[in-house]
CSV table of C-alpha atoms in Angstrom, one decimal:
chain,number,residue,atom,x,y,z
D,12,LEU,CA,8.1,-17.4,8.0
D,13,ALA,CA,10.8,-19.2,8.3
D,14,LYS,CA,14.3,-17.0,8.1
D,15,THR,CA,17.5,-17.3,8.8
D,16,THR,CA,20.6,-15.7,10.1
D,17,GLN,CA,23.9,-15.5,9.2
D,18,PRO,CA,26.9,-13.4,9.3
D,19,ILE,CA,27.5,-11.2,6.0
D,20,SER,CA,31.5,-12.0,5.8
D,21,MET,CA,33.8,-13.7,7.3
D,22,ASP,CA,38.2,-13.9,7.0
D,23,SER,CA,39.9,-16.4,7.7
D,24,TYR,CA,43.5,-17.7,6.5
D,25,GLU,CA,44.7,-21.1,4.4
D,26,GLY,CA,44.8,-24.0,6.8
D,27,GLN,CA,42.1,-22.8,9.3
D,28,GLU,CA,38.8,-24.2,10.1
D,29,VAL,CA,36.3,-22.0,9.7
D,30,ASN,CA,32.7,-22.0,11.6
D,31,ILE,CA,29.7,-20.8,10.0
D,32,THR,CA,26.4,-20.1,13.0
D,33,CYS,CA,23.1,-19.6,11.2
D,34,SER,CA,20.0,-19.2,13.3
D,35,HIS,CA,16.3,-20.6,12.8
D,36,ASN,CA,14.5,-19.5,15.2
D,37,ASN,CA,11.2,-20.9,13.5
D,38,ILE,CA,12.3,-24.0,12.0
D,39,ALA,CA,9.7,-26.7,11.3
D,40,THR,CA,9.4,-29.9,13.0
D,41,ASN,CA,10.2,-31.8,9.7
D,42,ASP,CA,12.5,-29.6,8.0
D,43,TYR,CA,16.2,-30.2,7.0
D,44,ILE,CA,18.6,-27.6,7.2
D,45,THR,CA,20.6,-26.9,4.1
D,46,TRP,CA,23.8,-25.2,3.3
D,47,TYR,CA,24.7,-24.6,-0.4
D,48,GLN,CA,27.7,-22.9,-1.7
D,49,GLN,CA,27.9,-20.5,-4.9
D,50,PHE,CA,31.4,-19.2,-6.1
D,51,PRO,CA,30.9,-15.4,-8.4
D,52,SER,CA,29.1,-16.2,-11.7
D,53,GLN,CA,28.6,-19.5,-11.1
D,54,GLY,CA,25.0,-20.9,-9.8
D,55,PRO,CA,24.6,-22.4,-5.9
D,56,ARG,CA,26.0,-25.8,-5.2
D,57,PHE,CA,24.3,-28.6,-2.4
D,58,ILE,CA,27.5,-29.1,0.5
D,59,ILE,CA,25.5,-30.1,3.2
D,60,GLN,CA,22.2,-31.7,4.6
D,61,GLY,CA,21.0,-32.1,8.4
D,62,TYR,CA,18.0,-33.2,10.7
D,63,LYS,CA,19.8,-33.2,13.9
D,64,THR,CA,23.1,-33.2,15.7
D,65,LYS,CA,26.0,-34.4,13.3
D,66,VAL,CA,26.1,-34.9,9.9
D,67,THR,CA,29.9,-35.0,8.1
D,68,ASN,CA,30.8,-36.1,4.2
D,69,GLU,CA,34.3,-35.2,2.3
D,70,VAL,CA,33.4,-31.8,2.1
D,71,ALA,CA,32.8,-29.9,5.6
D,72,SER,CA,30.7,-30.8,8.9
D,73,LEU,CA,27.3,-29.9,9.9
D,74,PHE,CA,26.3,-29.2,13.8
D,75,ILE,CA,22.8,-28.8,14.5
D,76,PRO,CA,22.5,-28.3,18.6
D,77,ALA,CA,18.5,-30.1,20.2
D,78,ASP,CA,16.7,-27.4,20.1
D,79,ARG,CA,17.5,-26.8,15.6
D,80,LYS,CA,17.2,-22.9,16.3
D,81,SER,CA,20.7,-23.1,14.7
D,82,SER,CA,23.1,-24.5,12.9
D,83,THR,CA,26.8,-24.1,12.1
D,84,LEU,CA,28.7,-25.1,9.1
D,85,SER,CA,32.2,-26.4,9.5
D,86,LEU,CA,34.9,-26.6,6.4
D,87,PRO,CA,38.1,-28.6,8.1
D,88,ARG,CA,41.6,-26.4,6.6
D,89,VAL,CA,40.7,-24.7,4.4
D,90,SER,CA,42.0,-23.4,1.2
D,91,LEU,CA,41.8,-20.5,-1.2
D,92,SER,CA,39.2,-22.2,-2.9
D,93,ASP,CA,37.3,-22.3,-0.3
D,94,THR,CA,36.2,-18.6,-0.9
D,95,ALA,CA,33.2,-17.6,-1.5
D,96,VAL,CA,29.0,-17.0,-0.9
D,97,TYR,CA,27.9,-19.8,1.9
D,98,TYR,CA,23.7,-20.0,1.8
D,99,CYS,CA,22.2,-22.1,5.4
D,100,LEU,CA,18.1,-22.8,4.2
D,101,VAL,CA,15.5,-24.4,6.4
D,102,GLY,CA,11.8,-25.0,4.4
D,103,ASP,CA,9.4,-22.1,5.2
D,104,PRO,CA,6.4,-23.4,7.7
D,105,ASN,CA,4.0,-22.3,6.2
D,106,ALA,CA,4.5,-23.5,3.0
D,107,GLY,CA,2.4,-26.7,3.6
D,108,ASN,CA,3.8,-29.4,0.9
D,109,ASN,CA,5.1,-27.1,-1.4
D,110,ARG,CA,8.1,-26.2,1.1
D,111,LYS,CA,9.8,-23.0,-0.1
D,112,LEU,CA,13.1,-23.4,0.7
D,113,ILE,CA,13.9,-19.3,2.1
D,114,TRP,CA,17.2,-17.6,0.4
D,115,GLY,CA,19.2,-14.8,2.5
D,116,LEU,CA,21.7,-13.1,1.4
D,117,GLY,CA,24.6,-15.6,2.4
D,118,THR,CA,28.1,-15.4,4.4
D,119,SER,CA,31.1,-14.3,2.4
D,120,LEU,CA,33.9,-15.9,3.6
D,121,ALA,CA,37.4,-14.4,2.2
D,122,VAL,CA,40.5,-17.8,2.5
D,123,ASN,CA,43.8,-15.4,2.4
D,124,PRO,CA,47.1,-16.7,2.0
G,296,GLU,CA,29.1,-29.4,-14.1
G,297,THR,CA,26.5,-30.0,-11.9
G,298,GLY,CA,24.2,-31.6,-15.1
G,299,VAL,CA,22.5,-28.4,-15.6
G,300,THR,CA,22.9,-26.0,-18.6
G,301,GLN,CA,21.9,-22.7,-18.9
G,302,THR,CA,22.4,-21.2,-22.2
G,303,PRO,CA,22.9,-18.1,-23.2
G,304,ARG,CA,25.6,-17.2,-20.6
G,305,HIS,CA,25.6,-13.6,-20.7
G,306,LEU,CA,22.9,-11.3,-22.2
G,307,VAL,CA,22.0,-8.2,-23.4
G,308,MET,CA,19.1,-6.5,-24.7
G,309,GLY,CA,17.0,-3.1,-24.8
G,310,MET,CA,13.1,-2.9,-23.2
G,311,THR,CA,12.1,-3.7,-26.4
G,312,ASN,CA,13.6,-6.3,-27.0
G,313,LYS,CA,12.1,-10.4,-27.1
G,314,LYS,CA,14.8,-12.7,-25.4
G,315,SER,CA,14.4,-16.2,-24.0
G,316,LEU,CA,16.5,-18.3,-21.5
G,317,LYS,CA,17.1,-22.2,-22.1
G,318,CYS,CA,17.7,-24.7,-19.2
G,319,GLU,CA,18.3,-28.5,-19.4
G,320,GLN,CA,19.0,-30.6,-17.2
G,321,HIS,CA,20.6,-34.5,-17.9
G,322,LEU,CA,19.8,-35.7,-14.6
G,323,GLY,CA,16.1,-37.2,-15.1
G,324,HIS,CA,14.7,-34.7,-11.8
G,325,ASN,CA,10.7,-34.0,-12.3
G,326,ALA,CA,11.1,-30.4,-10.9
G,327,MET,CA,12.9,-27.4,-12.5
G,328,TYR,CA,12.9,-23.9,-11.3
G,329,TRP,CA,13.5,-20.0,-12.6
G,330,TYR,CA,15.3,-18.2,-10.0
G,331,LYS,CA,16.7,-14.7,-10.1
G,332,GLN,CA,19.7,-12.8,-8.1
G,333,SER,CA,20.7,-9.5,-8.0
G,334,ALA,CA,23.1,-7.6,-6.0
G,335,LYS,CA,23.3,-7.3,-2.8
G,336,LYS,CA,19.6,-9.2,-2.6
G,337,PRO,CA,18.7,-13.0,-2.2
G,338,LEU,CA,17.7,-16.2,-4.5
G,339,GLU,CA,13.9,-15.5,-5.6
G,340,LEU,CA,12.0,-18.1,-6.5
G,341,MET,CA,9.8,-16.7,-9.7
G,342,PHE,CA,8.8,-20.4,-11.5
G,343,VAL,CA,8.4,-23.7,-10.0
G,344,TYR,CA,7.5,-26.8,-12.5
G,345,ASN,CA,6.6,-29.8,-11.3
G,346,PHE,CA,6.2,-33.4,-14.5
G,347,LYS,CA,5.5,-30.3,-16.7
G,348,GLU,CA,3.0,-28.3,-15.0
G,349,GLN,CA,3.7,-25.2,-13.3
G,350,THR,CA,3.3,-25.2,-9.9
G,351,GLU,CA,4.1,-21.7,-8.2
G,352,ASN,CA,4.5,-18.1,-9.4
G,353,ASN,CA,5.7,-16.1,-7.4
G,354,SER,CA,3.5,-13.1,-7.9
G,355,VAL,CA,7.0,-11.9,-10.4
G,356,PRO,CA,5.8,-9.8,-13.4
G,357,SER,CA,3.8,-11.4,-16.6
G,358,ARG,CA,7.0,-9.9,-18.9
G,359,PHE,CA,8.6,-13.1,-18.0
G,360,SER,CA,6.5,-16.2,-20.0
G,361,PRO,CA,8.1,-19.5,-18.1
G,362,GLU,CA,7.9,-22.4,-20.4
G,363,CYS,CA,8.4,-25.9,-20.0
G,364,PRO,CA,8.1,-28.6,-22.9
G,365,ASN,CA,9.4,-31.8,-21.0
G,366,SER,CA,10.8,-32.5,-17.8
G,367,SER,CA,14.0,-31.7,-19.4
G,368,HIS,CA,13.7,-28.4,-21.1
G,369,LEU,CA,12.7,-24.4,-19.4
G,370,PHE,CA,12.3,-22.1,-21.3
G,371,LEU,CA,12.5,-18.1,-19.8
G,372,HIS,CA,10.8,-15.7,-22.8
G,373,LEU,CA,11.5,-12.0,-21.9
G,374,HIS,CA,9.8,-9.0,-23.3
G,375,THR,CA,9.7,-5.4,-23.0
G,376,LEU,CA,12.0,-5.8,-19.8
G,377,GLN,CA,13.4,-3.3,-17.3
G,378,PRO,CA,16.0,-2.6,-16.7
G,379,GLU,CA,15.2,-3.0,-12.7
G,380,ASP,CA,15.0,-6.8,-14.2
G,381,SER,CA,19.4,-7.0,-14.4
G,382,ALA,CA,20.4,-9.7,-13.0
G,383,LEU,CA,22.0,-13.5,-12.8
G,384,TYR,CA,18.4,-16.0,-13.6
G,385,LEU,CA,19.2,-19.7,-12.8
G,386,CYS,CA,18.0,-22.1,-13.2
G,387,ALA,CA,17.5,-25.8,-11.1
G,388,SER,CA,16.4,-28.9,-11.2
G,389,SER,CA,15.5,-31.9,-7.9
G,390,LYS,CA,14.0,-34.9,-8.6
G,391,SER,CA,11.0,-34.2,-6.9
G,392,ARG,CA,9.5,-30.9,-5.0
G,393,LEU,CA,9.4,-32.3,-1.8
G,394,GLY,CA,11.6,-28.8,-0.1
G,395,GLN,CA,13.9,-31.6,1.4
G,396,GLU,CA,15.4,-32.5,-1.6
G,397,THR,CA,18.4,-31.0,-2.8
G,398,GLN,CA,18.4,-29.2,-5.8
G,399,TYR,CA,21.6,-28.5,-8.4
G,400,PHE,CA,21.6,-25.4,-9.7
G,401,GLY,CA,22.7,-24.1,-13.5
G,402,PRO,CA,25.8,-21.1,-14.3
G,403,GLY,CA,22.8,-19.2,-14.7
G,404,THR,CA,22.7,-16.0,-18.2
G,405,ARG,CA,23.5,-12.7,-16.5
G,406,LEU,CA,21.5,-10.4,-17.7
G,407,LEU,CA,21.7,-6.8,-18.6
G,408,VAL,CA,18.9,-4.6,-19.8
G,409,LEU,CA,19.5,-1.2,-21.1
């Protein structure tokens, strides 16, 4: 089964760049890597998705090396409102056409003033 | 607002009660999901519906009974629950059931079983 490994928690300060790395050694050839953000008492929210190299949107950047066995979510100049849990997901390579997204425990990011 | 609403937001029920959770999506999606999120545990996918048909049941106890009358509405009927069923229940939707599709989540229902 595909599995992701992320740091349990991270601390940062306002204005800093935060990089959260996720390991996914068993990623399938056709799978994408997706990151979600979850605030307390809310459902997860899609942040960014990529397959290889680099993807950037208005919220974050996603860096994926050539072997795709890891990925790094980069949040530029974080603010207090970026305090949340960040989840890295890849598809389950054993699920056939109905690929399951396997959720880990995520990384709890605390942004301090 | 993600386009997915859930009611109620909070629910307290006894083990002998019967209650239902409701989810509605306004995104025109064809796939809908129920997840359970317990403290200190990863999200657990419970049920998946695609075009109103249940396509996945991940070994969920029969005290949880889903219903999908149309592509926009999803219910989770609860009866004779156990205290360990206390959790945040999340509904999500996506355009299709493909694994790469972005899922849009509702705010969840916080359930406490006494």
